[in-house]
CSV table of C-alpha atoms in Angstrom, one decimal:
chain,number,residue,atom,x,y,z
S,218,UNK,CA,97.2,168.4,78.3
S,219,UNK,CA,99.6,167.1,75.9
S,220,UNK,CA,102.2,166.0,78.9
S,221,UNK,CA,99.4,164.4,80.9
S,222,UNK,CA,98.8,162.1,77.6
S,223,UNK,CA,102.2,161.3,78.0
S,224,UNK,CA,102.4,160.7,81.2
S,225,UNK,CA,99.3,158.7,81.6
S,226,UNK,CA,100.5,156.3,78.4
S,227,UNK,CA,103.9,155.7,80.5
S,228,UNK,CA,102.1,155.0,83.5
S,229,UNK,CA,100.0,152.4,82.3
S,230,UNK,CA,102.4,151.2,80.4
S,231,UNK,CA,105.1,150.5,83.3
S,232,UNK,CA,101.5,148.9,84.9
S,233,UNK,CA,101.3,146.4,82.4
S,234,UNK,CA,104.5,145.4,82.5
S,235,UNK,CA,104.6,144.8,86.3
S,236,UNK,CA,101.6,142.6,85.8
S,237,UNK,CA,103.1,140.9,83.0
S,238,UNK,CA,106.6,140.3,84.9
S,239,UNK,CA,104.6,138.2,88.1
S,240,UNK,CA,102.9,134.9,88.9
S,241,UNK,CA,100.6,133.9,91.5
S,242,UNK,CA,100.8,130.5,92.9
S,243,UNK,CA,98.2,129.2,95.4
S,244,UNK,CA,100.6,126.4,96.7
S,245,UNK,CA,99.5,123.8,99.8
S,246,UNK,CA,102.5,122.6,100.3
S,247,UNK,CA,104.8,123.9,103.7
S,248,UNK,CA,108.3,124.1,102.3
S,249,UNK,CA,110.8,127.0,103.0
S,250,UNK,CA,112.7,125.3,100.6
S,251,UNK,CA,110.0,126.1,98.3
S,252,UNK,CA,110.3,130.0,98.8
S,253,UNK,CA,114.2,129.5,97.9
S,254,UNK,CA,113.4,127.6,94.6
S,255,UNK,CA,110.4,130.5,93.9
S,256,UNK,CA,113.6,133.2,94.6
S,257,UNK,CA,115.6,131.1,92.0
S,258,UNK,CA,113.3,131.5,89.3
S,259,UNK,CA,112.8,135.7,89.7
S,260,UNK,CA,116.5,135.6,90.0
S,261,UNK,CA,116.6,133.9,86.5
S,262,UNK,CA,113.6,135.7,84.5
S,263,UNK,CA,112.8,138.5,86.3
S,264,UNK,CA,109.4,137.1,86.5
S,265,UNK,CA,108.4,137.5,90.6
S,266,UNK,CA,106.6,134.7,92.0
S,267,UNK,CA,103.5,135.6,94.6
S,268,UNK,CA,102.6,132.9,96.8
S,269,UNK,CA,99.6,132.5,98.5
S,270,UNK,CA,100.0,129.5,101.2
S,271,UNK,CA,97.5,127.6,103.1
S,272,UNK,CA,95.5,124.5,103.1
S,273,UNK,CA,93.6,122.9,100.4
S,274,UNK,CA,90.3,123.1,101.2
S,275,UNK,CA,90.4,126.5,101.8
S,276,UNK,CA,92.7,127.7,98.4
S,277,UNK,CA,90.3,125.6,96.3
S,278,UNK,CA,87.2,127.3,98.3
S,279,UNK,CA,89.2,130.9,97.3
S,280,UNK,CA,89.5,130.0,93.8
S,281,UNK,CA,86.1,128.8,92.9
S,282,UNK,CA,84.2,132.0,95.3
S,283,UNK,CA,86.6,134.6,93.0
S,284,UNK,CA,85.7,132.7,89.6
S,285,UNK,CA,86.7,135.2,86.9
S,286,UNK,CA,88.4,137.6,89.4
S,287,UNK,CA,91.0,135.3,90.8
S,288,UNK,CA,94.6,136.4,90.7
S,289,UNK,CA,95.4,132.3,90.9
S,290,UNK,CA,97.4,131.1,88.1
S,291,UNK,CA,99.2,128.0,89.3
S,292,UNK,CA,97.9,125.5,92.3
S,293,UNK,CA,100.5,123.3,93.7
S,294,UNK,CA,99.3,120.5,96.0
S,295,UNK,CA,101.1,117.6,97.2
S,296,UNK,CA,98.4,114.6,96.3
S,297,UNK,CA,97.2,113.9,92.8
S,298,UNK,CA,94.1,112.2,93.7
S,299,UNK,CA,93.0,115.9,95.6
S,300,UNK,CA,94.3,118.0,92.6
S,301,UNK,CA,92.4,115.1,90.5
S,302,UNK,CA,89.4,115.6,92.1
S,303,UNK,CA,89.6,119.5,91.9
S,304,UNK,CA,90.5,119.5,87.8
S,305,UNK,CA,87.5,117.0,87.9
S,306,UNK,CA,85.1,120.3,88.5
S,307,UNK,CA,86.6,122.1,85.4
S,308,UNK,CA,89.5,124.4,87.4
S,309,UNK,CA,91.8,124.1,84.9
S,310,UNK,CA,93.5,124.5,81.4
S,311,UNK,CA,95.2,122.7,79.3
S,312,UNK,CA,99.1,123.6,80.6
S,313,UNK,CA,100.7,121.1,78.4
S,314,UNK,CA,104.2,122.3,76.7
S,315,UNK,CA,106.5,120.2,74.6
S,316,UNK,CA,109.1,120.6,77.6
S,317,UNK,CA,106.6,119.1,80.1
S,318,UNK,CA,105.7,116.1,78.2
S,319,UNK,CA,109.0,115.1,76.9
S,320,UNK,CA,110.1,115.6,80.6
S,321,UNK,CA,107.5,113.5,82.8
S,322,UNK,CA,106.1,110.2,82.3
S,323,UNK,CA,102.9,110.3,81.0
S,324,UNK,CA,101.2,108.4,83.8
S,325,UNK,CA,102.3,111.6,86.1
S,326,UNK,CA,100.5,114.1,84.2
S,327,UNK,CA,97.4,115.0,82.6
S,328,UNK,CA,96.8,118.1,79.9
S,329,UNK,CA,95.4,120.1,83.0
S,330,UNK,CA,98.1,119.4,85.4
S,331,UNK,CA,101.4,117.7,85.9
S,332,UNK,CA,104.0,116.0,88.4
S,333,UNK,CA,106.8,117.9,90.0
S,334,UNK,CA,108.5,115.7,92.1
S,335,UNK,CA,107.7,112.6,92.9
S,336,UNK,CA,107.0,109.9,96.4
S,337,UNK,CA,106.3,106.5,97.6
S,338,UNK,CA,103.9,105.2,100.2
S,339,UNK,CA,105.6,102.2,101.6
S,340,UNK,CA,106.4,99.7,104.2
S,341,UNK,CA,108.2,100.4,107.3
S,342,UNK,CA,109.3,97.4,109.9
S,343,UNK,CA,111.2,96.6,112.7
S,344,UNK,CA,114.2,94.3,112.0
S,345,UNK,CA,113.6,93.2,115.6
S,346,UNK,CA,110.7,91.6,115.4
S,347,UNK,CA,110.2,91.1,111.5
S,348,UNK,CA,112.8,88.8,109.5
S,349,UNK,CA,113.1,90.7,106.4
S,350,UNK,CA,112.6,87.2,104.5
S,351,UNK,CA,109.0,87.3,106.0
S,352,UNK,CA,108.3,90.5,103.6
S,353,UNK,CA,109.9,88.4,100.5
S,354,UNK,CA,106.4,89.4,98.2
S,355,UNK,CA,105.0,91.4,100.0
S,356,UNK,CA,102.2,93.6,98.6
S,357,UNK,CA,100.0,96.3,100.2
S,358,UNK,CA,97.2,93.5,99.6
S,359,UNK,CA,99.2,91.8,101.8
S,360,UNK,CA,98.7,93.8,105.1
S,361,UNK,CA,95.0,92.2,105.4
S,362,UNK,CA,96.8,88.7,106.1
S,363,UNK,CA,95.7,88.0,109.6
S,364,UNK,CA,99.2,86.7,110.2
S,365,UNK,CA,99.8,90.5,110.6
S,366,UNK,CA,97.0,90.8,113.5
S,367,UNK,CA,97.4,93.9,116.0
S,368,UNK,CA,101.0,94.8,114.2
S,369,UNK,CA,100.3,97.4,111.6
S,370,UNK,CA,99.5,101.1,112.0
S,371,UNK,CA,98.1,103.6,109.2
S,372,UNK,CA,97.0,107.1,109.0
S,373,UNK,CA,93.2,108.0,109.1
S,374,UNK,CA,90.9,106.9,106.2
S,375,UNK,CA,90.5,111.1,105.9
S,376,UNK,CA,94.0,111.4,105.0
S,377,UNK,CA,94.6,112.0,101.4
S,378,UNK,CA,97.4,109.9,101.1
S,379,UNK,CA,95.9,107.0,102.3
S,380,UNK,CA,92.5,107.9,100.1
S,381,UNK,CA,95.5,107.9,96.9
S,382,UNK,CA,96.4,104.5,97.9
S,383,UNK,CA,93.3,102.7,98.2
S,384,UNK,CA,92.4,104.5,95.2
S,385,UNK,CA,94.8,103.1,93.2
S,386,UNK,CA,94.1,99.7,94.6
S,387,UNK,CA,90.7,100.3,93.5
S,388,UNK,CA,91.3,101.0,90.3
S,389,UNK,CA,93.9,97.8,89.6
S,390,UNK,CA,91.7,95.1,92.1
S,391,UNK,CA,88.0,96.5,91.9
S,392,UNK,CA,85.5,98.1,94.3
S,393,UNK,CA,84.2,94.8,96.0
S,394,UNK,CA,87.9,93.1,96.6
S,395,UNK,CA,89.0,96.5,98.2
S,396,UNK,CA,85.9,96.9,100.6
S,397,UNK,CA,87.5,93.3,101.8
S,398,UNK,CA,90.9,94.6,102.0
S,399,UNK,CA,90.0,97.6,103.9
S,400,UNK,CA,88.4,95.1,106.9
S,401,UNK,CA,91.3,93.4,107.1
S,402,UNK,CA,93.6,96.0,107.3
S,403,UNK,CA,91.0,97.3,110.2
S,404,UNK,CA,91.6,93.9,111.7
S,405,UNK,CA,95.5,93.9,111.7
S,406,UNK,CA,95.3,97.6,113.2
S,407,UNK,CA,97.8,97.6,115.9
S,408,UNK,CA,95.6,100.4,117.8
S,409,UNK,CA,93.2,103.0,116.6
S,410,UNK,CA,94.5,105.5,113.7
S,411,UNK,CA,96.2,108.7,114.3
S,412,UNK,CA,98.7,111.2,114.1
S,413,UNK,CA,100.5,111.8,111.0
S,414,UNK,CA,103.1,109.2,108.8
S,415,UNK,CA,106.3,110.5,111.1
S,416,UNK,CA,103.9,109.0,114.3
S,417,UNK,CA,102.9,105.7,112.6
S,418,UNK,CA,106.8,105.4,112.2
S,419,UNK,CA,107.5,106.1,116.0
S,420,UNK,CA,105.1,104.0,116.7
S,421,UNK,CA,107.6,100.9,114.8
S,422,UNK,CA,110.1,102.3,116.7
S,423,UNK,CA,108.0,102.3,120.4
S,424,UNK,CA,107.6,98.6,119.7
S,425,UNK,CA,104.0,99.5,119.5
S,426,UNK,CA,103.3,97.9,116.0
S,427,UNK,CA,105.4,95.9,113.8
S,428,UNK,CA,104.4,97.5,110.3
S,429,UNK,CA,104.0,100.8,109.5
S,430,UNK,CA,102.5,102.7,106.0
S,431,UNK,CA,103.6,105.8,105.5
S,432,UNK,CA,105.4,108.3,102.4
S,433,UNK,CA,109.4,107.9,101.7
S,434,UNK,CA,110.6,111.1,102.6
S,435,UNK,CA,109.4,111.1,106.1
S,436,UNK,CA,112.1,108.7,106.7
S,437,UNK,CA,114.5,111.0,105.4
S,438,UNK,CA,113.6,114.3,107.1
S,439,UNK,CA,113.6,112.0,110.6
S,440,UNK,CA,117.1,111.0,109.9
S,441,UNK,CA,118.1,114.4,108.9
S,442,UNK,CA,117.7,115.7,112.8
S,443,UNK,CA,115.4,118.2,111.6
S,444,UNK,CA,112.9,116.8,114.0
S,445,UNK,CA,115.5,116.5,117.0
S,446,UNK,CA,117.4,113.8,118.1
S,447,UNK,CA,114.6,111.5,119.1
S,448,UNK,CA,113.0,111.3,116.0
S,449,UNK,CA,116.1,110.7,114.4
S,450,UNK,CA,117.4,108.0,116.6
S,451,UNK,CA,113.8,106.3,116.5
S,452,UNK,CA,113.9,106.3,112.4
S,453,UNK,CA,117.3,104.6,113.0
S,454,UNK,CA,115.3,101.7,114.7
S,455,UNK,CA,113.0,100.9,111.3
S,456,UNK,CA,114.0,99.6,107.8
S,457,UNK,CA,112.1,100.5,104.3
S,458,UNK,CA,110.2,97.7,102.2
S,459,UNK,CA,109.0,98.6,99.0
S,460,UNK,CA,105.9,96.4,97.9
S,461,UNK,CA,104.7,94.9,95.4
S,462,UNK,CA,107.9,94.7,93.5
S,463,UNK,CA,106.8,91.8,91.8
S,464,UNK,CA,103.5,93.1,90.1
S,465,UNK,CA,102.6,96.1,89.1
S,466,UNK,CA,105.2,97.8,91.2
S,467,UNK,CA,105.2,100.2,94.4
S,468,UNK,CA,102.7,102.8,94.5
S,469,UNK,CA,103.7,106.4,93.5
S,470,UNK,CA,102.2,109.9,94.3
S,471,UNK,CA,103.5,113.3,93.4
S,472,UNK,CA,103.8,117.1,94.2
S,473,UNK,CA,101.9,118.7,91.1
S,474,UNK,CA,101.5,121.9,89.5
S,475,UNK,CA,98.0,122.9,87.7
S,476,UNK,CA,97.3,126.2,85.3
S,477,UNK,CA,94.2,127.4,86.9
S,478,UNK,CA,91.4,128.5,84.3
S,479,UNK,CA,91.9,132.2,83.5
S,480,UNK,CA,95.3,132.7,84.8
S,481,UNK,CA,96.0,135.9,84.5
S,482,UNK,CA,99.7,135.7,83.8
S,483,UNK,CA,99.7,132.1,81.9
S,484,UNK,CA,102.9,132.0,80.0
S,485,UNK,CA,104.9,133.4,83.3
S,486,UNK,CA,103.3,130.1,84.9
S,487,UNK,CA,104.3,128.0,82.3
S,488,UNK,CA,107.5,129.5,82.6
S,489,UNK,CA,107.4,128.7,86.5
S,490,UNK,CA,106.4,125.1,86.0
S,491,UNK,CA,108.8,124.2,83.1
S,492,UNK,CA,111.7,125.6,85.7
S,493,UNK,CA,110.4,123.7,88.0
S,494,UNK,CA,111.6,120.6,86.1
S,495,UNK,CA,114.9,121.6,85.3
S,496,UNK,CA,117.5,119.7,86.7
S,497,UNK,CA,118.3,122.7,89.1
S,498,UNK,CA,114.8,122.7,90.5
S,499,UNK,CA,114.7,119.1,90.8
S,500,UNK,CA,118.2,118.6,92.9
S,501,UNK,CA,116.6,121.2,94.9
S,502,UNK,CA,113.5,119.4,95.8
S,503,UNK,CA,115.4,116.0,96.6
S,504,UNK,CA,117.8,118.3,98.8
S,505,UNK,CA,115.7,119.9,100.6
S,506,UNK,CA,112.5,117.8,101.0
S,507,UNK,CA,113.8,114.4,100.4
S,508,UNK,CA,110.7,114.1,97.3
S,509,UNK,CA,112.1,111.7,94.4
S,510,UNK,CA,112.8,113.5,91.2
S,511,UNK,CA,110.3,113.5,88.1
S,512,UNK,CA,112.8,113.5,85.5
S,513,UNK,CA,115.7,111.7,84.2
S,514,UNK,CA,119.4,112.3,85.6
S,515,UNK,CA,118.9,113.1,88.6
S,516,UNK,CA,119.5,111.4,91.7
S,517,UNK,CA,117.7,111.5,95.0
S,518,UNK,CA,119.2,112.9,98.3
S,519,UNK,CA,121.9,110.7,99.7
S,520,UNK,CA,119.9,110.2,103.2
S,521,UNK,CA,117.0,108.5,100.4
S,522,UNK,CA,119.8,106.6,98.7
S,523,UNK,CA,121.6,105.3,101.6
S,524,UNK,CA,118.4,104.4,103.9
S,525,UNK,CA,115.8,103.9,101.2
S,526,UNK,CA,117.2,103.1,98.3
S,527,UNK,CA,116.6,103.7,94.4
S,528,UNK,CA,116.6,100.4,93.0
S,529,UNK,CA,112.7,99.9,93.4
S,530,UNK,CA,110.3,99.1,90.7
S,531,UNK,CA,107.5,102.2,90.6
S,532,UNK,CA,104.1,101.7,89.7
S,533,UNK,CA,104.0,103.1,86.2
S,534,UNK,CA,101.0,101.8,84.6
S,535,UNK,CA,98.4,102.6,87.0
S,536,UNK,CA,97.6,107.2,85.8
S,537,UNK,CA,97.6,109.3,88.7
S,538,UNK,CA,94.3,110.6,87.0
S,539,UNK,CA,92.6,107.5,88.2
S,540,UNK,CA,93.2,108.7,92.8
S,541,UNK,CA,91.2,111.5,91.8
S,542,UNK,CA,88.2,109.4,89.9
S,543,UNK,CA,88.3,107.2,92.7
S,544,UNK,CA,88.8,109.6,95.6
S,545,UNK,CA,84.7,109.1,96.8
S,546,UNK,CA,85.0,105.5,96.4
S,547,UNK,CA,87.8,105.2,98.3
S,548,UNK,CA,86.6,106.9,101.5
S,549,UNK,CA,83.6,105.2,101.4
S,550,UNK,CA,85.4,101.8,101.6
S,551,UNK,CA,87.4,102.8,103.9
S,552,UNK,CA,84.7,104.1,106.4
S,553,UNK,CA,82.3,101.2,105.9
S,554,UNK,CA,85.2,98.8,107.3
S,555,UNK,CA,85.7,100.6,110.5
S,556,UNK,CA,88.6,102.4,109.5
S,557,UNK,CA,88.6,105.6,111.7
């Protein structure tokens, strides 16, 4: 009897420590690269990292229908306005750490969740038919001048990128003016909206439209060749503008982490996210998914520095918090001008 004690106390013991040397992250974002980094981080603590991969909707529908009994204790996404709107219906805890704050800007973070890399919806032309002095100014209020009739393309208004953008433009320029905006972007629209931000940039490169809105490192992973040949010879056809540069700056979204509500294994995820802004985490993400990094001293990829650039002036006033808040209102703009 006394040996079965024994065992039993040894058995649960080694059980507890399993559980206590793991973390489960629900991630929406489609790296590899992301796998590697995860591999990293067991490598270093001994800590193994279970991931749980898919799309957004249906994570967040996972988490809330297991309540209490979920296994989720970090959710990475690659919007703020749909992790905002998420942490909006009380999904999270307060995961802010000394190392966190002191190592992104406060208008990337929140106490509930924070920034891990960071990206830029921007500009893309042809410098065959636009004369780069004809963008001196230019400002994503700009694309409703008529003057840009039939020569822009954009994403749907149900893509979440685009819903973060005219968010933000809400929230610095107001409901009504935005509504306005929104119709004459419609108006400009070279054709209908589709496909995804590498097909708005082909679409430059086709000759089908003249401007083109879409996120930085799109740019990049075209020019890398990891999308063939074509795609990289078409990305050679466009250049990057950067608006608003003099205002409030160019808008900026990030990849973020979040510590779900009842994590089971909290400190490992705190653990997890404060690797993942460690210089070694962060070279890894401009390396490998051409995403700009959150912190301080270090650069982005050479393809971003050599065809984009880094000397831009990034929207740091307007709080990431603020896409989420204005995530309904910005669909509904969007919708009621036409914008398919």
């Amino acid at each position: 009897m006394k040996k079965l004690t024994i065992i039993a106390f040894f058995m649960a013991l080694f059980a507890n420590m399993t559980f206590a040397a793991e973390v489960n992250v629900f991630s929406a974002r489609h790296y590899d690269s992301d796998v590697q980094l995860y591999e990293k981080f067991t490598a270093k603590t001994g800590i193994k990292v279970n991931i749980v991969s898919g799309k957004d909707k249906a994570l967040q529908k996972r988490i809330i229908e297991e309540g209490a009994e979920s296994k989720a204790d970090l959710y990475i996404t690659a919007d703020a306005g749909r992790l905002g709107a998420f942490a909006s219906k009380g999904m999270f805890q307060n995961s802010l750490t000394p190392a966190i704050k002191a190592a992104v800007p406060s208008n990337f973070r929140t106490s509930k969740w924070t920034g891990i890399a960071k990206r830029a919806r921007i500009i893309y032309y042809s410098p065959e038919r636009v004369n780069a002095n004809d963008l001196n100014g230019m400002t994503y209020e700009g694309l409703a001048d008529p003057k840009w009739k039939g020569k822009v393309v954009i994403r749907k208004s149900n893509n979440i990128y685009n819903q973060s953008l005219v968010a933000s433009l809400i929230k610095n320029n107001g409901k009504k003016a935005t509504a306005e905006w929104a119709k004459g972007v419609v108006a400009n629209m070279a054709r209908d909206s589709k496909g995804n931000d590498r097909a708005q940039i082909l679409a430059v490169a086709a000759g089908e439209a003249d401007l083109a809105v879409a996120n930085t490192y799109y740019l990049a992973l075209m020019l890398s060749g990891k999308k063939g040949a074509e795609q990289q010879a078409a990305a050679k056809k466009v250049k990057a503008f950067f608006p608003n540069q003099n205002g409030r700056g160019t808008h900026m979204n990030v990849s973020c982490a979040a510590l779900v509500k009842g994590a089971p294994n909290k400190d490992n995820a705190i653990k997890l996210v404060e690797f993942l802004l460690t210089p070694e985490s962060q070279e890894h993400f401009t390396n490998n998914t051409f995403e700009f990094p959150m912190i301080q001293g270090v650069s982005a990829s050479p393809l971003v520095v050599n065809n984009l650039g880094l000397d831009f002036q990034q929207d740091m006033n307007t709080k990431l918090a603020s896409y989420g808040k204005n995530q309904a209102a910005a669909l509904e703009v969007m919708t009621a001008a036409g914008w398919k």
